[in-house]
Coordinates of C-alpha atoms and ligand atoms in Angstrom, one line a residue:
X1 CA 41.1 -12.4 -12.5
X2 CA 37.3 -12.5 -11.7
X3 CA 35.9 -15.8 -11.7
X4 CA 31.5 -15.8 -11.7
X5 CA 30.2 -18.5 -10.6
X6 CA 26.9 -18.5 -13.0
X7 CA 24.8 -21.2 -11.1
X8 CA 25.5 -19.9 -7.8
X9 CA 23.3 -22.7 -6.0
X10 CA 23.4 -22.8 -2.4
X11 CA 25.7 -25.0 -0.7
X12 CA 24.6 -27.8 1.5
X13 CA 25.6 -26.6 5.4
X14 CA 26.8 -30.1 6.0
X15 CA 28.8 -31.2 2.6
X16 CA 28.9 -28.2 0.2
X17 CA 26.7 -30.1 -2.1
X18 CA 24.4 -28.4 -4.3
X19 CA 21.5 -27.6 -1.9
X20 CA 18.2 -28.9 -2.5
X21 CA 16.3 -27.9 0.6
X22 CA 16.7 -24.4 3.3
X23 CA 15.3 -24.7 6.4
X24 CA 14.2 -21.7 8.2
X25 CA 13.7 -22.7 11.6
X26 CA 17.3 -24.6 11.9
X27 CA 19.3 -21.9 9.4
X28 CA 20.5 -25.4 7.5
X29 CA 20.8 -25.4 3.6
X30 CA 20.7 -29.0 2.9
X31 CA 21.4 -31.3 -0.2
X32 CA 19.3 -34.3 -1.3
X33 CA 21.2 -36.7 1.0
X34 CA 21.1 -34.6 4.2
X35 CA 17.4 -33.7 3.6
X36 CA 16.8 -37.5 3.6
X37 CA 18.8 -38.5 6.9
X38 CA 17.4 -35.3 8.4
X39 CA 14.1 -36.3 7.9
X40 CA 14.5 -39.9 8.3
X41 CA 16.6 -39.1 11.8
X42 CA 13.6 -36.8 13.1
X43 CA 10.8 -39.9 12.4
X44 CA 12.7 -42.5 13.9
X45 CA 13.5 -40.2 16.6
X46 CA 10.2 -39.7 17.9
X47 CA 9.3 -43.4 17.0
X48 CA 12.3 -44.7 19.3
X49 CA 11.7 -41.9 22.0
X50 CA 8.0 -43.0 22.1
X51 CA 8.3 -46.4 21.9
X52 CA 6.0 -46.5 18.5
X53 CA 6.9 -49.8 17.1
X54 CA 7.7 -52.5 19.3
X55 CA 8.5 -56.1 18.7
X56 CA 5.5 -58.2 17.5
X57 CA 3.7 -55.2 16.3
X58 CA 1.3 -54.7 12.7
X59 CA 1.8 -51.2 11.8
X60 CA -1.1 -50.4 9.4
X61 CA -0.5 -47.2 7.6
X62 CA -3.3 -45.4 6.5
X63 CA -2.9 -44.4 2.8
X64 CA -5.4 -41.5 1.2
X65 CA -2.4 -41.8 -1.9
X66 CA -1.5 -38.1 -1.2
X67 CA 1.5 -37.1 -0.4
X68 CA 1.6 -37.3 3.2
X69 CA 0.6 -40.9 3.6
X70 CA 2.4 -41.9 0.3
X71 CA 6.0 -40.8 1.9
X72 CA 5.1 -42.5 5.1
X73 CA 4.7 -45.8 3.3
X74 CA 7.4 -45.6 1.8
X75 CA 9.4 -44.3 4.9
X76 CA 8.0 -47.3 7.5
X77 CA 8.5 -49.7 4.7
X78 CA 12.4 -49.1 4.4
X79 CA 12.4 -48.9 8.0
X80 CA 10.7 -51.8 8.8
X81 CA 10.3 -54.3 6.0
X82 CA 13.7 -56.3 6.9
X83 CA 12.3 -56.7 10.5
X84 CA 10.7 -59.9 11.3
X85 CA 9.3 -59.2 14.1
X86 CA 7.1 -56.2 12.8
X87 CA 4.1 -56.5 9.8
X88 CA 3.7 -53.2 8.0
X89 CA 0.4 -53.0 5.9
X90 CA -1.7 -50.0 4.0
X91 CA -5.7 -49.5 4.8
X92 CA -7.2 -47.3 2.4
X93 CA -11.0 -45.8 3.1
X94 CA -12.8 -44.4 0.1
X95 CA -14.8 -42.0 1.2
X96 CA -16.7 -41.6 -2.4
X97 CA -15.8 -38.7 -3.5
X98 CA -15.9 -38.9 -7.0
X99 CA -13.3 -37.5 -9.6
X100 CA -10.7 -37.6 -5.6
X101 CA -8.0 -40.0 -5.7
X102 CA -9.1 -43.7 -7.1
X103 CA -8.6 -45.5 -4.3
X104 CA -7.1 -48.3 -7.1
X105 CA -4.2 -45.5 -7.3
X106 CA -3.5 -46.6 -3.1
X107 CA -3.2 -50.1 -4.2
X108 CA -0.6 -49.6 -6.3
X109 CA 1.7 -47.6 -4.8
X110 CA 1.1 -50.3 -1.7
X111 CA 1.6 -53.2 -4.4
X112 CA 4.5 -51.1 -6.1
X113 CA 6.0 -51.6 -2.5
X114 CA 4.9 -55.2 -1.9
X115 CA 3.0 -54.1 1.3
X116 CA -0.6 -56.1 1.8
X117 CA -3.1 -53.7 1.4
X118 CA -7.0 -53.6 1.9
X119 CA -9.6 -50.6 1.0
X120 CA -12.4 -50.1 3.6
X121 CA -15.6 -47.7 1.7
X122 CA -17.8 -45.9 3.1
X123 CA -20.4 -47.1 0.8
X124 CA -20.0 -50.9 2.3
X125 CA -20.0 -49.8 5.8
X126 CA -22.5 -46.8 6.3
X127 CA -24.3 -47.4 3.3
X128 CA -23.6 -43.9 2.0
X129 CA -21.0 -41.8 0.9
X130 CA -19.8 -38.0 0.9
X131 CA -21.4 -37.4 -2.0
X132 CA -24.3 -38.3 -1.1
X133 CA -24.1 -36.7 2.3
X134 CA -22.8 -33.5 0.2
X135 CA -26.2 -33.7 -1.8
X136 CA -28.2 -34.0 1.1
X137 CA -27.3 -31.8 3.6
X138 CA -24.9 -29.3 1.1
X139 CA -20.9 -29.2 1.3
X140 CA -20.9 -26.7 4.8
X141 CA -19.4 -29.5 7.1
X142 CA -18.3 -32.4 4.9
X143 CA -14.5 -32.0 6.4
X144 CA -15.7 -32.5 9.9
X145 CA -18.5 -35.2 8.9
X146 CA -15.7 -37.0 6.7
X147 CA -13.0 -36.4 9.2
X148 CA -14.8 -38.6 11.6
X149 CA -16.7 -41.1 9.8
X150 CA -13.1 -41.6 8.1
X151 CA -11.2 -41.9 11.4
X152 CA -14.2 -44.4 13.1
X153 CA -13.5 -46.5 9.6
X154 CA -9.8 -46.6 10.0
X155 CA -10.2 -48.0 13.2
X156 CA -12.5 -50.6 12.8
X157 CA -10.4 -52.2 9.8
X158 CA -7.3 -51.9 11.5
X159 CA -8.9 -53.6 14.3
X160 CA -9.9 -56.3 11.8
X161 CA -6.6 -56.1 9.9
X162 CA -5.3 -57.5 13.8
X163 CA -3.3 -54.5 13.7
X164 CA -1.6 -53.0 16.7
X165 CA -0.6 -49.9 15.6
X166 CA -2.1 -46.9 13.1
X167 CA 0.4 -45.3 11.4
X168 CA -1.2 -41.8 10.3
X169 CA 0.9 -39.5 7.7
X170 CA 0.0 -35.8 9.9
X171 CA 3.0 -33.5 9.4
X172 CA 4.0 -30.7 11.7
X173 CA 1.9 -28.1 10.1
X174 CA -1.4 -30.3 10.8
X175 CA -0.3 -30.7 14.0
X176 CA 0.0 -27.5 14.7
X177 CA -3.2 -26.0 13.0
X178 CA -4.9 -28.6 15.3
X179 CA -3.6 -27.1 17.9
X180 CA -4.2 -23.8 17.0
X181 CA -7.9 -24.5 15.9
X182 CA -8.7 -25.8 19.3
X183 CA -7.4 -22.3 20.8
X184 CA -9.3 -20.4 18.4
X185 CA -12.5 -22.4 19.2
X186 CA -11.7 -22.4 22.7
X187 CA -12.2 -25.9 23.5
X188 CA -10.2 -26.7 26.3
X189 CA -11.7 -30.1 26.7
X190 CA -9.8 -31.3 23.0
X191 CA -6.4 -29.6 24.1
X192 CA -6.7 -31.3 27.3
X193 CA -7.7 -34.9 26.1
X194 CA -5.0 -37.4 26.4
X195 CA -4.2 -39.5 23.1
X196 CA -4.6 -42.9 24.9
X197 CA -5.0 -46.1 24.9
X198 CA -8.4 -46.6 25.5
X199 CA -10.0 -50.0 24.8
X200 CA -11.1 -50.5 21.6
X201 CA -8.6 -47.9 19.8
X202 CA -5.7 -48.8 17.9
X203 CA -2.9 -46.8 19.4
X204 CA -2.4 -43.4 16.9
X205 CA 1.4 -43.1 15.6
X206 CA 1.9 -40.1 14.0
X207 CA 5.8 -40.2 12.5
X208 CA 6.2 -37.1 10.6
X209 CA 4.7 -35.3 13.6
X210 CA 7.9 -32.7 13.7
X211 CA 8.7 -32.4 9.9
X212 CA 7.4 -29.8 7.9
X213 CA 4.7 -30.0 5.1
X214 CA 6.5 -28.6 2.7
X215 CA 9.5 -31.5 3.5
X216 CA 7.3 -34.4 3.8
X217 CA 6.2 -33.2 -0.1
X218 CA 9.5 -33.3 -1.2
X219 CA 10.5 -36.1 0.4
X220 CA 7.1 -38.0 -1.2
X221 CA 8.8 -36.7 -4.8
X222 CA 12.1 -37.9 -3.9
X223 CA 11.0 -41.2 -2.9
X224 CA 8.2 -42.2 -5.3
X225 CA 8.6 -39.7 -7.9
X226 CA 4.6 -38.1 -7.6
X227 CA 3.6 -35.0 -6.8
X228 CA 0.3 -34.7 -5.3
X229 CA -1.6 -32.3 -6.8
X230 CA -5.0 -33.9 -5.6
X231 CA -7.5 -31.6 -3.9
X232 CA -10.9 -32.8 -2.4
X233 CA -13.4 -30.6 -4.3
X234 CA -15.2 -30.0 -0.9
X235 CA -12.5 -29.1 1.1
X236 CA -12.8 -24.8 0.7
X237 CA -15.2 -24.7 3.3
X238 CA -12.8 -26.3 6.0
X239 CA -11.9 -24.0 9.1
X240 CA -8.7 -25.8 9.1
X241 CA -7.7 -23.5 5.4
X242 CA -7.9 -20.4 7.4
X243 CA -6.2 -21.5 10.3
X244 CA -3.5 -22.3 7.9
X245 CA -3.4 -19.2 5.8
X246 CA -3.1 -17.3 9.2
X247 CA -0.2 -20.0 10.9
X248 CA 2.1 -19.8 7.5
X249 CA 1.6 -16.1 7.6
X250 CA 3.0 -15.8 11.0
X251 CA 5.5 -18.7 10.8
X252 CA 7.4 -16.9 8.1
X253 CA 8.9 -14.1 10.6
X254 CA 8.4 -16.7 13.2
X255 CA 10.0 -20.2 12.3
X256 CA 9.7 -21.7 15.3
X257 CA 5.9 -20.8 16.1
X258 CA 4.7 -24.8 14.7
X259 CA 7.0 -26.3 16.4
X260 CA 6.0 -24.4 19.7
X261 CA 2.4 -25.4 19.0
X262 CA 3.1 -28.8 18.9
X263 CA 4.6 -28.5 21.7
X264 CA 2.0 -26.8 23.6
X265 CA -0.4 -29.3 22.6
X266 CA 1.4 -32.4 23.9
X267 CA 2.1 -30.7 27.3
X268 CA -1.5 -30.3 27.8
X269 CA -2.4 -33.2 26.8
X270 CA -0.3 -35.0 28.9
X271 CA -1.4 -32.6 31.4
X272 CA -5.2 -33.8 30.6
X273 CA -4.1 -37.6 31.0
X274 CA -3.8 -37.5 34.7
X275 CA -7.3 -36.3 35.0
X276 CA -8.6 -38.0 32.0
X277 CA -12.5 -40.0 32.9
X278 CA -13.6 -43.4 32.0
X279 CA -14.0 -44.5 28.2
X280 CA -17.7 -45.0 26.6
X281 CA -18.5 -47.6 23.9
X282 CA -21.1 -46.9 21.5
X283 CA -24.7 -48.1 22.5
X284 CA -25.3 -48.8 18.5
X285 CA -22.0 -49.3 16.8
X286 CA -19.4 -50.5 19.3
X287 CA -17.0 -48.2 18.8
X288 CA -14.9 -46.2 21.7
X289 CA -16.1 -42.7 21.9
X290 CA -16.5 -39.5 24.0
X291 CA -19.9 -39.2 25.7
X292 CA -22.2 -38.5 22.2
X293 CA -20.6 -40.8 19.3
X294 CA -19.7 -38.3 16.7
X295 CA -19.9 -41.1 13.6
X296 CA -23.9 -42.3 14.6
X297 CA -24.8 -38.8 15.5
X298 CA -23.6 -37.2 12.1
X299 CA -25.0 -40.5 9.9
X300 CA -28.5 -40.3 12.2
X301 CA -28.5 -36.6 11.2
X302 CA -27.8 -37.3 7.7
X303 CA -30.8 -40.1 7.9
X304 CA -28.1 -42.8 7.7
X305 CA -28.3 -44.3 11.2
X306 CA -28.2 -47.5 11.6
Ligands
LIG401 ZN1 25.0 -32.5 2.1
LIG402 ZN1 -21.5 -45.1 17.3

């Protein structure tokens, strides 16, 4: 006698559970509960390894409310919310963007989670937003001009939050385009710059740094039950889409190719580090910078400056 199996699903590597998840680059078919301890295993692997979170620490996550940051929430908050000794809390920048994730949407799923949380604007501190710098000077380089203004805001109100630690929600494939971008561009200087600590900055940590986009999604549905669908209406004129159309292209016949990235781009950093120069502060806002501060020169140029 025959017997069909009609459903057929693919069996979890570890269990023989109805797989939810196959991952190319390790050959594993994996079911709800192994995607979860794999993925949980590879963050607090690199958060152990590199000494992350330490004993007295405030870990302020950033949360945009997409995916990414939503799944690190809820990731550092298991992890850490029964420790004493560590303060998690969510900083949220609106960046006014209108009809983009309602900041108000942040707060909840920080409330949902009972984790402080605090909303920084961009409309409060540079007395402008991306909309308005969209208007002015068109939608060419918002991602860059946001990208920085946003990353100088972060700063300041985790500094203010008295947090020692920034918890950003960057998978692997970010990582990796990063990476790739600065080849592209060839700027050497960026691959070679050292991540810190430099006075002034609160140290980066970056816990999803070796999972997978497409994993940190599912594992943002499988803990909070959303599915980000949100896209910033400016964002088709980032490099960074191309980069990524070209990376997932290539990562498909070769699995490994962001992880190598990543790799490479550590290694040089770290390289970079024994060679890196002193640290400015900004003549006009205070902030640690390279040589030219990126967040006064773009708001100057946008007829912002303060
Ligand atoms: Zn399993
Ligand atoms: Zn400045």
């Amino acid at each position: 006698m025959i017997k069909v199996d009609l459903i057929s699903p693919m069996r979890c590597s570890k269990c023989r559970r109805p797989a939810i998840l196959f991952q190319r680059y390790s050959g594993l078919h994996l079911c709800r509960e192994h995607f979860l301890a794999d993925l949980e295993a590879k963050a607090k692997r690199d958060i152990r390894v590199r000494r992350w979170v330490r004993p007295g620490d405030t870990v302020a996550v950033a949360l945009s409310g997409g995916k990414d940051s939503t799944a690190l929430l809820h990731f550092l908050h298991s992890l850490l919310s029964r420790r004493r000794d560590v303060q998690v809390l969510a900083i949220t920048v609106d960046e006014g963007i209108s009809g983009y994730r309602d900041p108000t949407e942040a707060k909840r799923i920080a409330e949902g989670l009972g984790v402080p949380h605090v909303t920084a604007s961009f409309r409060e501190h540079y007395g402008t937003t991306i909309d308005e710098i969209v208007a002015k000077k068109g939608d060419a380089l918002s991602c860059s001009y946001c990208g920085v203004l946003r990353r100088h805001l972060l700063n300041v109100a985790a500094r203010e939050q008295h947090a020692t630690r920034l918890a950003l929600g960057f998978n692997l494939d970010d990582e990796a385009q990063s990476v790739l971008m600065n080849v592209l561009r060839g700027d050497s200087g960026r691959l070679l710059r050292a991540p810190g600590p430099r006075e002034g900055l609160v140290p980066r940590i970056k816990p999803f740094l070796h999972v997978p986009e497409r994993e940190v999604a599912l594992y943002a549905y499988l803990v909070s039950g959303r599915i980000d669908t949100g896209r910033c209406p400016y964002s088709h004129n980032a490099l960074r889409a191309g980069v990524r159309r070209m990376l997932n292209g290539y990562a498909w016949d070769h699995p490994g190719t962001r992880h190598a990235l990543v790799n490479l781009g550590e290694e040089l950093s770290e390289r970079g580090a024994a060679r890196e120069g002193f640290v400015h502060t900004c003549e006009r806002c205070g902030e640690p910078c390279s040589d030219v501060c990126r967040s006064c020169q773009i708001l100057s140029e946008v007829g912002h400056g303060t």
